[in-house]
PDB file of C-alpha atoms in Angstrom:
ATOM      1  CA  UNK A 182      -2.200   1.557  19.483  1.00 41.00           C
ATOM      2  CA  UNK A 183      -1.599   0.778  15.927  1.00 39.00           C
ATOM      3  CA  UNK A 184      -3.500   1.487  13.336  1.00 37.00           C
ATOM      4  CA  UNK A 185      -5.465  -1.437  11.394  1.00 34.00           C
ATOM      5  CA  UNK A 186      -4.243  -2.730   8.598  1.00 39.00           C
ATOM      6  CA  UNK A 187      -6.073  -4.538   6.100  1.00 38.00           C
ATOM      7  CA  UNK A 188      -4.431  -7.640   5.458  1.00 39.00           C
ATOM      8  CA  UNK A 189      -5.196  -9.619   1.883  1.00 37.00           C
ATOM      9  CA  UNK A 190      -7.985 -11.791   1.635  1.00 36.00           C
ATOM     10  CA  UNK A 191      -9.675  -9.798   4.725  1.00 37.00           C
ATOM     11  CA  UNK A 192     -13.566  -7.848   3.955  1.00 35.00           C
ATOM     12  CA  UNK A 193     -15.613  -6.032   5.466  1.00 39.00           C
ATOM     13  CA  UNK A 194     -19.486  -6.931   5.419  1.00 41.00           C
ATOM     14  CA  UNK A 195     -21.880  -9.007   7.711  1.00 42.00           C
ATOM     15  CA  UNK A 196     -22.227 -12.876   8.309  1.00 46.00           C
ATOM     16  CA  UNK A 197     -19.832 -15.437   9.587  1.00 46.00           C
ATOM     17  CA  UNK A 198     -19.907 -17.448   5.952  1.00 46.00           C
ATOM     18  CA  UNK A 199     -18.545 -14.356   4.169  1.00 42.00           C
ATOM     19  CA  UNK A 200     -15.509 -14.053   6.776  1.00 46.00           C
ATOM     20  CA  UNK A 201     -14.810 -17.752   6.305  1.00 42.00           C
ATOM     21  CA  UNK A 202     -14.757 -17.306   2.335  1.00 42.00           C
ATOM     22  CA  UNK A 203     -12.806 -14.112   2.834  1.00 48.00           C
ATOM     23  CA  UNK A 204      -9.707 -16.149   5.099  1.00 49.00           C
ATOM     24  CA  UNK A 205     -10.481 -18.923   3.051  1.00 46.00           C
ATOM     25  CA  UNK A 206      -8.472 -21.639   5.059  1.00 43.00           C
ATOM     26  CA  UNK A 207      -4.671 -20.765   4.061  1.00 46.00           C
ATOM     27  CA  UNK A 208      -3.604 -17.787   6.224  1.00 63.00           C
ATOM     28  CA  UNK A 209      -1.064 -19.440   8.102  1.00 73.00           C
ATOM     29  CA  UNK A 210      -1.037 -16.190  10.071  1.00 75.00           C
ATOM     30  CA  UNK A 211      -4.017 -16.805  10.958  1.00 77.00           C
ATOM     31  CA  UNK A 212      -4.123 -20.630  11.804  1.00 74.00           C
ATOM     32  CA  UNK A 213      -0.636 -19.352  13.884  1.00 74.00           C
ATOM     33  CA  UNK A 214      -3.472 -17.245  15.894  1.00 79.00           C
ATOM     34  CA  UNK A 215      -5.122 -19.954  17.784  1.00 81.00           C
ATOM     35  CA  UNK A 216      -6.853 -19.928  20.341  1.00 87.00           C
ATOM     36  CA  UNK A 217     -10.134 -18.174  20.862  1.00 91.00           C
ATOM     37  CA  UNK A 218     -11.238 -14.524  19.394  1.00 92.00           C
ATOM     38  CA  UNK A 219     -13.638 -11.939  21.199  1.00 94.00           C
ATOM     39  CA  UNK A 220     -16.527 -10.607  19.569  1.00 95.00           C
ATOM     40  CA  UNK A 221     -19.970  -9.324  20.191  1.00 96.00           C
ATOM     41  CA  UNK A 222     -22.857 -11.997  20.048  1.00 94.00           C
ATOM     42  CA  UNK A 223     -25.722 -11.468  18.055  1.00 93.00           C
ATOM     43  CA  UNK A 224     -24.827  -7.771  17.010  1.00 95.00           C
ATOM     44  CA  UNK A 225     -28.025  -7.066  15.604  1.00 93.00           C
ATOM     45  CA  UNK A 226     -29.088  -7.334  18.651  1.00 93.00           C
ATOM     46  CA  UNK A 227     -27.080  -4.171  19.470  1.00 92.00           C
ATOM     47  CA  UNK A 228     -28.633  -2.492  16.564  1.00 94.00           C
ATOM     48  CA  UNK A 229     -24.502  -3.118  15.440  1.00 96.00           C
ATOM     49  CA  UNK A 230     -22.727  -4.748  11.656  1.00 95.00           C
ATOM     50  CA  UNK A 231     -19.777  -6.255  11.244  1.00 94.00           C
ATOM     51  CA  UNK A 232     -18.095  -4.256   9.406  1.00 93.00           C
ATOM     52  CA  UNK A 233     -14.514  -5.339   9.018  1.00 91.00           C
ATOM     53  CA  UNK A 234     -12.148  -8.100  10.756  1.00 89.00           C
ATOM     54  CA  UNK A 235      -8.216  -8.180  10.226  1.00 88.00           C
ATOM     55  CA  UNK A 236      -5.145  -9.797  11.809  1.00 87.00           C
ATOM     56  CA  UNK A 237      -3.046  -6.653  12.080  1.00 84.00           C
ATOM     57  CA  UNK A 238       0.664  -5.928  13.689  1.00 80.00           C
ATOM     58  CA  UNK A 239       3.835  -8.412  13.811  1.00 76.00           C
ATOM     59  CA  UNK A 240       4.356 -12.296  15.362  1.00 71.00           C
ATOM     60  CA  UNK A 241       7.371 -11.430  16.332  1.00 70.00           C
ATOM     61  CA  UNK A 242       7.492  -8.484  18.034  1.00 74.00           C
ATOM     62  CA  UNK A 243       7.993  -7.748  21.742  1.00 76.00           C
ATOM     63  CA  UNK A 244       5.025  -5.994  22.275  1.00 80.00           C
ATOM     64  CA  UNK A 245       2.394  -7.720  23.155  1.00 76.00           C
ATOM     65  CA  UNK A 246       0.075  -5.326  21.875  1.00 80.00           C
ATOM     66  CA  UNK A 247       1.378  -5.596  18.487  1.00 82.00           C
ATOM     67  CA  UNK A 248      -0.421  -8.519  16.993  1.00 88.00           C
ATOM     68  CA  UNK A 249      -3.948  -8.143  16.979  1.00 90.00           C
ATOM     69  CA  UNK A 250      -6.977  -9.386  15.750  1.00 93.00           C
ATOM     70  CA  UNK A 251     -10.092  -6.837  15.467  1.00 94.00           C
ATOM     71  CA  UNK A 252     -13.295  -6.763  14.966  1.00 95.00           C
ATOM     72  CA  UNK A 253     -15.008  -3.459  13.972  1.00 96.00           C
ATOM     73  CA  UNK A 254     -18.421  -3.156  13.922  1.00 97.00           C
ATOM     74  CA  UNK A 255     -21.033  -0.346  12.862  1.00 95.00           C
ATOM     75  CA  UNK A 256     -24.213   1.043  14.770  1.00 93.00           C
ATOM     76  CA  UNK A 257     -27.316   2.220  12.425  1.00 91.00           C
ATOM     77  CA  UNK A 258     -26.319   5.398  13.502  1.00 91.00           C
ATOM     78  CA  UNK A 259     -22.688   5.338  12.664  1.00 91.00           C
ATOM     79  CA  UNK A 260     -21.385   4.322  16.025  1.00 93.00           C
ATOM     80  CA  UNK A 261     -18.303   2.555  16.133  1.00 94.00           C
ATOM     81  CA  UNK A 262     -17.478  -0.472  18.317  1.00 97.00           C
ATOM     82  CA  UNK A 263     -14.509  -2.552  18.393  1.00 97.00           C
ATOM     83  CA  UNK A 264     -13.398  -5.788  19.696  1.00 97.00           C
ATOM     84  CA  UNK A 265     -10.029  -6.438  19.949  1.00 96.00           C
ATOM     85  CA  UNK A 266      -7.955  -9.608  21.074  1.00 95.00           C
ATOM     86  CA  UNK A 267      -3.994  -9.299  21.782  1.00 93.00           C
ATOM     87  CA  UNK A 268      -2.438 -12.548  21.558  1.00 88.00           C
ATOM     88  CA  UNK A 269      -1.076 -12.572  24.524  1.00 88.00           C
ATOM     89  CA  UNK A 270      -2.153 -10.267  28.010  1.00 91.00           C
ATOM     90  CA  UNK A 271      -0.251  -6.979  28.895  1.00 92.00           C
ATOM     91  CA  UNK A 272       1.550  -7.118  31.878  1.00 92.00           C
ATOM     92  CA  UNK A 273       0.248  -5.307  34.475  1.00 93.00           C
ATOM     93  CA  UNK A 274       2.310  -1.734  34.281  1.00 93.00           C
ATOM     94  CA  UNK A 275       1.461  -1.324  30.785  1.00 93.00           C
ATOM     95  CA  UNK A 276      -2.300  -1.809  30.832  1.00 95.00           C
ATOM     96  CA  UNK A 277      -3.173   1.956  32.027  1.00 95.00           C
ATOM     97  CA  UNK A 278      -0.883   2.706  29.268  1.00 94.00           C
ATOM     98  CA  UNK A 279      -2.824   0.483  26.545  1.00 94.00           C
ATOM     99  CA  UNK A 280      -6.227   1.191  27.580  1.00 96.00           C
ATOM    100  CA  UNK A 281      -5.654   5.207  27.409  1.00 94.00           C
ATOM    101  CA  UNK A 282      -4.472   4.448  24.203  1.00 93.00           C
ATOM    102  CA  UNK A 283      -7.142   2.437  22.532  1.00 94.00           C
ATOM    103  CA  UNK A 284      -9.200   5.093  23.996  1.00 94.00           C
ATOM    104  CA  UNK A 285      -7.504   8.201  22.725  1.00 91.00           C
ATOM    105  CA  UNK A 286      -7.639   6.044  19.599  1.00 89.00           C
ATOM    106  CA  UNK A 287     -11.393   5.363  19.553  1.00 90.00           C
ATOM    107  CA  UNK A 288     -11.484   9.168  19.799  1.00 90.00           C
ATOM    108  CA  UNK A 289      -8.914  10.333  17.179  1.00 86.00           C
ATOM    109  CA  UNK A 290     -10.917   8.136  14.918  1.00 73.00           C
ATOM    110  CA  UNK A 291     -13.114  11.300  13.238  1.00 69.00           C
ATOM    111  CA  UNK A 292     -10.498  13.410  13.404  1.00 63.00           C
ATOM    112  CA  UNK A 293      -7.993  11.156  10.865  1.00 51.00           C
ATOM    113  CA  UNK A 294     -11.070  10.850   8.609  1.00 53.00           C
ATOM    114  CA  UNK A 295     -11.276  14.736   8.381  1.00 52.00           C
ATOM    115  CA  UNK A 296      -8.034  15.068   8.229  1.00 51.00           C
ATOM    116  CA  UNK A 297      -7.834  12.275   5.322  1.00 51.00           C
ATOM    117  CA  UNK A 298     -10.877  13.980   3.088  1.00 49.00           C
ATOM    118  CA  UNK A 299      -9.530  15.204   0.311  1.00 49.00           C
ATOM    119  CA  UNK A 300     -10.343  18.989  -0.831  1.00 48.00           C
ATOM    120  CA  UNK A 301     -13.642  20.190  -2.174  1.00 50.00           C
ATOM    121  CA  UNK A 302     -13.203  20.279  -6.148  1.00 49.00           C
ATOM    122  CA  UNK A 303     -14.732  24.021  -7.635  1.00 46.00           C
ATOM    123  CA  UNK A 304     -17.966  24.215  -7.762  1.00 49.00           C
ATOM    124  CA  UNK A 305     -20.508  22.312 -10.169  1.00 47.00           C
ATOM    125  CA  UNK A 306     -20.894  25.640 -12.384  1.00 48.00           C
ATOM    126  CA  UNK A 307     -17.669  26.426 -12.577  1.00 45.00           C
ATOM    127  CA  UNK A 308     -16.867  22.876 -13.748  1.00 47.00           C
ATOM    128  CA  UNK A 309     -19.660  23.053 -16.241  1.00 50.00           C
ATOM    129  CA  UNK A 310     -18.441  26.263 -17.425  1.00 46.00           C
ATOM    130  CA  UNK A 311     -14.399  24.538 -17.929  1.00 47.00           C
ATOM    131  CA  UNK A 312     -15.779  22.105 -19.674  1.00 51.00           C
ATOM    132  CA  UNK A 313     -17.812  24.421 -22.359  1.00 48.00           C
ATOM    133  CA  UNK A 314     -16.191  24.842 -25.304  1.00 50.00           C
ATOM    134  CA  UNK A 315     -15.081  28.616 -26.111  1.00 52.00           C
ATOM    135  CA  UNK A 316     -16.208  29.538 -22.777  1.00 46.00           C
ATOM    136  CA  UNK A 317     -14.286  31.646 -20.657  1.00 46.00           C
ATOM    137  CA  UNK A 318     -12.268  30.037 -17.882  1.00 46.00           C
ATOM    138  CA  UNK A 319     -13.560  30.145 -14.377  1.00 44.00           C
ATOM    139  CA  UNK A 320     -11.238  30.196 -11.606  1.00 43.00           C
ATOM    140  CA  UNK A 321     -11.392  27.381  -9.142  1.00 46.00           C
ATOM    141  CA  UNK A 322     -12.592  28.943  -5.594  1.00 46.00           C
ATOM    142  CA  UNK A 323      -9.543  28.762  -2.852  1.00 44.00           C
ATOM    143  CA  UNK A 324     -10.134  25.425  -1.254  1.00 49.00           C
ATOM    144  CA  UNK A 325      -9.199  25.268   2.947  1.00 55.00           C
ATOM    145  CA  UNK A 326      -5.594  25.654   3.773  1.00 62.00           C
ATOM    146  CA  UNK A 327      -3.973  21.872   4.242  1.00 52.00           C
ATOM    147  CA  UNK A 328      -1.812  23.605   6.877  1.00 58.00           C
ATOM    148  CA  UNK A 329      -4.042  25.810   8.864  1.00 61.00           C
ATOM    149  CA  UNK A 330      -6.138  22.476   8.491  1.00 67.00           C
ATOM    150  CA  UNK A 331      -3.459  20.045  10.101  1.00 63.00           C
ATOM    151  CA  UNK A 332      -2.128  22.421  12.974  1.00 72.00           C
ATOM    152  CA  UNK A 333      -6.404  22.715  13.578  1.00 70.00           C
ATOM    153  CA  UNK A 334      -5.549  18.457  13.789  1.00 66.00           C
ATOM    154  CA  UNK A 335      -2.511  18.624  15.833  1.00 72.00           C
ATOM    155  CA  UNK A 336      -4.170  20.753  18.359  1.00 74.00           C
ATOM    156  CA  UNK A 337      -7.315  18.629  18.676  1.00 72.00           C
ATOM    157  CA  UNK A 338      -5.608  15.567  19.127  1.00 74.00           C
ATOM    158  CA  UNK A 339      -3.105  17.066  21.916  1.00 81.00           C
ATOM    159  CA  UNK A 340      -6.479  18.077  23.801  1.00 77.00           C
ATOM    160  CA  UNK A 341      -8.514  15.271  23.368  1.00 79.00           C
ATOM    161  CA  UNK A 342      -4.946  12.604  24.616  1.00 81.00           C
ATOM    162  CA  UNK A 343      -4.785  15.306  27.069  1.00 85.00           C
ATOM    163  CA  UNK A 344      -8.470  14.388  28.221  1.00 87.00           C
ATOM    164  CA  UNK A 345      -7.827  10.941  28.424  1.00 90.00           C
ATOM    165  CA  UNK A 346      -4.834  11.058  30.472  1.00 90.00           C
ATOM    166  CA  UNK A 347      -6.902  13.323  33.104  1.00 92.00           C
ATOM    167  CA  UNK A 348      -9.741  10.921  33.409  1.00 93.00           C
ATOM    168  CA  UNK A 349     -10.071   8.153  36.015  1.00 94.00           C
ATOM    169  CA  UNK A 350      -8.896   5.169  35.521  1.00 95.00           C
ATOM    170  CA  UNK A 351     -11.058   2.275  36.779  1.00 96.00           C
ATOM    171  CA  UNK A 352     -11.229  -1.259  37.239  1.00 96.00           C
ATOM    172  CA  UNK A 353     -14.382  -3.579  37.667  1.00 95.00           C
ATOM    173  CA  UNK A 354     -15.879  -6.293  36.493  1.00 95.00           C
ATOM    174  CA  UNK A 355     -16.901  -6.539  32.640  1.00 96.00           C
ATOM    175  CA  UNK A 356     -19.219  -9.581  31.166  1.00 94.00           C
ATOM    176  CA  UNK A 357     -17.175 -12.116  28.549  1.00 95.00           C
ATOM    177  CA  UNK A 358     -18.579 -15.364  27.946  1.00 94.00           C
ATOM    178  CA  UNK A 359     -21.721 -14.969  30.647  1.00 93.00           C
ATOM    179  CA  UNK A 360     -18.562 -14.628  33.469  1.00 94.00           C
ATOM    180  CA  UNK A 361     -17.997 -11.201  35.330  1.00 94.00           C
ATOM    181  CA  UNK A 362     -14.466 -10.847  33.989  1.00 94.00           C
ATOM    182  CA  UNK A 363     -11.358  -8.137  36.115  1.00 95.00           C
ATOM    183  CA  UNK A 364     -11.049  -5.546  33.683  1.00 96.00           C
ATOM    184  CA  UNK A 365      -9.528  -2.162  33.684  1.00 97.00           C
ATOM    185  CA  UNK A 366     -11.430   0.984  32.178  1.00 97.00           C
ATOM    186  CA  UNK A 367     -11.126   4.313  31.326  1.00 96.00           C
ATOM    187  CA  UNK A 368     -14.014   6.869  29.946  1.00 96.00           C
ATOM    188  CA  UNK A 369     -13.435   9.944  28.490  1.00 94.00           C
ATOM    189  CA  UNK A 370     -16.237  12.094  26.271  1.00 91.00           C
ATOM    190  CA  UNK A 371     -18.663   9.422  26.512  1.00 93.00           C
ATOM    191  CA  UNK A 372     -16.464   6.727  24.912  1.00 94.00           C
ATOM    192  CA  UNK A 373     -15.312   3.818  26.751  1.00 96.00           C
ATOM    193  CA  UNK A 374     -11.900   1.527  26.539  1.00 97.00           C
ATOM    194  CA  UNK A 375     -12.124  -1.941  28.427  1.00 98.00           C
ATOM    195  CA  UNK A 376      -9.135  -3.783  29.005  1.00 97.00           C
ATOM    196  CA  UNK A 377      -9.809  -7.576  30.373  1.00 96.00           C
ATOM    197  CA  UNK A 378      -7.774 -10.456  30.807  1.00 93.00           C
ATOM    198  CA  UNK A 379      -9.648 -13.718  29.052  1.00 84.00           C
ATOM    199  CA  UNK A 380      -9.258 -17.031  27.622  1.00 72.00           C
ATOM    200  CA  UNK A 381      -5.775 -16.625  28.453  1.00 80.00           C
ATOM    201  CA  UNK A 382      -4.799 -13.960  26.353  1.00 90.00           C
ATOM    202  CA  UNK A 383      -6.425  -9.942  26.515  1.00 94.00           C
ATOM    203  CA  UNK A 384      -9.058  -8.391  24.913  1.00 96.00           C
ATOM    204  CA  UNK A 385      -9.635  -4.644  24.709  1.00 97.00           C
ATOM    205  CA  UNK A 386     -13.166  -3.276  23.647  1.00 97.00           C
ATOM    206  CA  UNK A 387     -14.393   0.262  22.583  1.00 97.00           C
ATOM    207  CA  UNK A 388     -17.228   2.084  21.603  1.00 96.00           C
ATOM    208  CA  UNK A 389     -19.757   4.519  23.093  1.00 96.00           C
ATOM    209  CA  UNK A 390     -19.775   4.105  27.280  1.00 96.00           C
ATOM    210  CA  UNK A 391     -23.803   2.818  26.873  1.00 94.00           C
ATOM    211  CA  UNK A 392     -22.993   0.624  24.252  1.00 95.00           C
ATOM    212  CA  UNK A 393     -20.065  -0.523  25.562  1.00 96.00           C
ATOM    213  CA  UNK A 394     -21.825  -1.246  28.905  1.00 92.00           C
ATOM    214  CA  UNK A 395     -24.683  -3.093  27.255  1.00 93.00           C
ATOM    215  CA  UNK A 396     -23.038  -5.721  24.444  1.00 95.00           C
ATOM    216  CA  UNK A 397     -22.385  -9.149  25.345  1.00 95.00           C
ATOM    217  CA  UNK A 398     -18.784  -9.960  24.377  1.00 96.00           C
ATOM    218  CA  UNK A 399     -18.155 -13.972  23.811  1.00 95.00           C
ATOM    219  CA  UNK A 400     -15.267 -15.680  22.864  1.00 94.00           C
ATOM    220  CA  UNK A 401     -15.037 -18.243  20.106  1.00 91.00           C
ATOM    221  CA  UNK A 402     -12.246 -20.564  18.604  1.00 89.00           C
ATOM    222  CA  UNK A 403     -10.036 -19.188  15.491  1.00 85.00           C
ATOM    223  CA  UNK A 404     -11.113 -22.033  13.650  1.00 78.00           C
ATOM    224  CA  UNK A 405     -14.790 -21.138  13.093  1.00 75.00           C
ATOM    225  CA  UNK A 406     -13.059 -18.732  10.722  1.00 73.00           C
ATOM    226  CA  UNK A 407     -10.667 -21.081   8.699  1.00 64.00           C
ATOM    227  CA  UNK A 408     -12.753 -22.431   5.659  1.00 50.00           C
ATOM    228  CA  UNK A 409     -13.495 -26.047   5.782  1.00 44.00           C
ATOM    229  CA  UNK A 410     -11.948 -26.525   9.312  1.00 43.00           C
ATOM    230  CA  UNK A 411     -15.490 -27.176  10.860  1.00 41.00           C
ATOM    231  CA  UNK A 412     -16.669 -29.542   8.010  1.00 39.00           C
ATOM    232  CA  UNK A 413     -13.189 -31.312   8.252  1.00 42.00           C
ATOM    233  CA  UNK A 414     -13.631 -31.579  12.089  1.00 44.00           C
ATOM    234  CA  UNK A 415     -17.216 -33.050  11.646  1.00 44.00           C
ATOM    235  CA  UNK A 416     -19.091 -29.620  12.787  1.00 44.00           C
ATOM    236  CA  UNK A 417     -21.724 -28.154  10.647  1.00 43.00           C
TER     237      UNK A 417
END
């Protein structure tokens, strides 16, 4: 599945008032996204933050995989958990293929961040020691090979989309809204992809298999995130 993308006005952080400052009532994007959003209740609960929520991918695409709104959230331990909702459900041939992807995703996750890191600078003496005046200069020690680095990538992530192609595919029941909800799974390396059709549109969640097996996933109108739109409407 796609990356996320970070669209303007969108922040990271805890607490439903600083997501409704952050969309601020006048992404039309997002007022073009109604109908109801999944997301963990109480996280805290789960020992879990909020830490970022975006509308990512294109209205108008064919896929229906490829508008998306996420919610990512944070253990105290560094976990991650996310909460996806398409816009509109998968048909049926395609979910094996979108539920091995968000979990080869969930999985890949690490690996783009190491990938990403950029090289260790020289060491702290040897920068001292630049920086001296008069001083002889020291050479910078050789830092890892990008190369050796990426085909180290490429190799990981053709094993670990290899895994998750091998492992079972499930299906069950999973818990949205207090309702045992159809949903189709797949686990591999102790990380868990949920795909289940609800409040008429899909929602895909990931995370650790115990975590994802314990949160309680609810579903809650759009609006509660458009500034104003409860006041307007008489809500609190």
């Amino acid at each position: 599945m796609d990356e996320i993308e970070q669209q303007p006005g969108a922040t990271g952080g805890s607490g439903r008032d600083a997501s409704r400052r952050a969309w601020n009532g006048d992404d039309a994007r997002l007022a073009q996204f109604s109908g109801l959003l999944g997301e963990v209740h109480d996280p805290l609960t789960w020992g879990l933050d909020l830490e970022d929520e975006s509308l990512t991918g294109h209205a108008g695409s064919d896929d229906p995989t490829s508008e998306r709104f996420v919610r990512a959230y944070r253990s105290f331990t560094g976990e991650a958990l996310e909460v996806e909702t398409l816009r509109v459900r998968v048909p049926d041939d395609d979910v094996e293929d979108v539920v091995r992807a968000a979990c080869s995703g969930a999985l890949a996750a690490p690996l783009h961040a190491d990938i990403a890191a950029p090289v260790e600078p020289a060491g702290s003496d040897a920068a001292d020691a630049a920086d001296t005046p008069d001083a002889p200069t020291a050479s910078a020690a050789p830092g890892p090979d990008f190369a050796d680095s990426f085909q180290d990538y490429r190799s990981a992530m053709r094993a670990l989309v290899a895994e998750v192609d091998e492992a079972s595919l499930t299906t069950g029941t999973f818990l949205v809204d207090g309702e045992d909800t159809d949903c189709v799974r797949v686990t591999a390396r102790e990380t868990s992809a949920v795909y289940v059709a609800a409040a008429d549109r899909a929602l895909v969640v990931t995370g650790p298999a115990d975590l994802v097996d314990r949160v309680e996933v609810v579903t809650r109108p759009v609006d509660a995130l458009l500034s104003g739109r409860r006041r307007a409407d008489g809500g609190a």
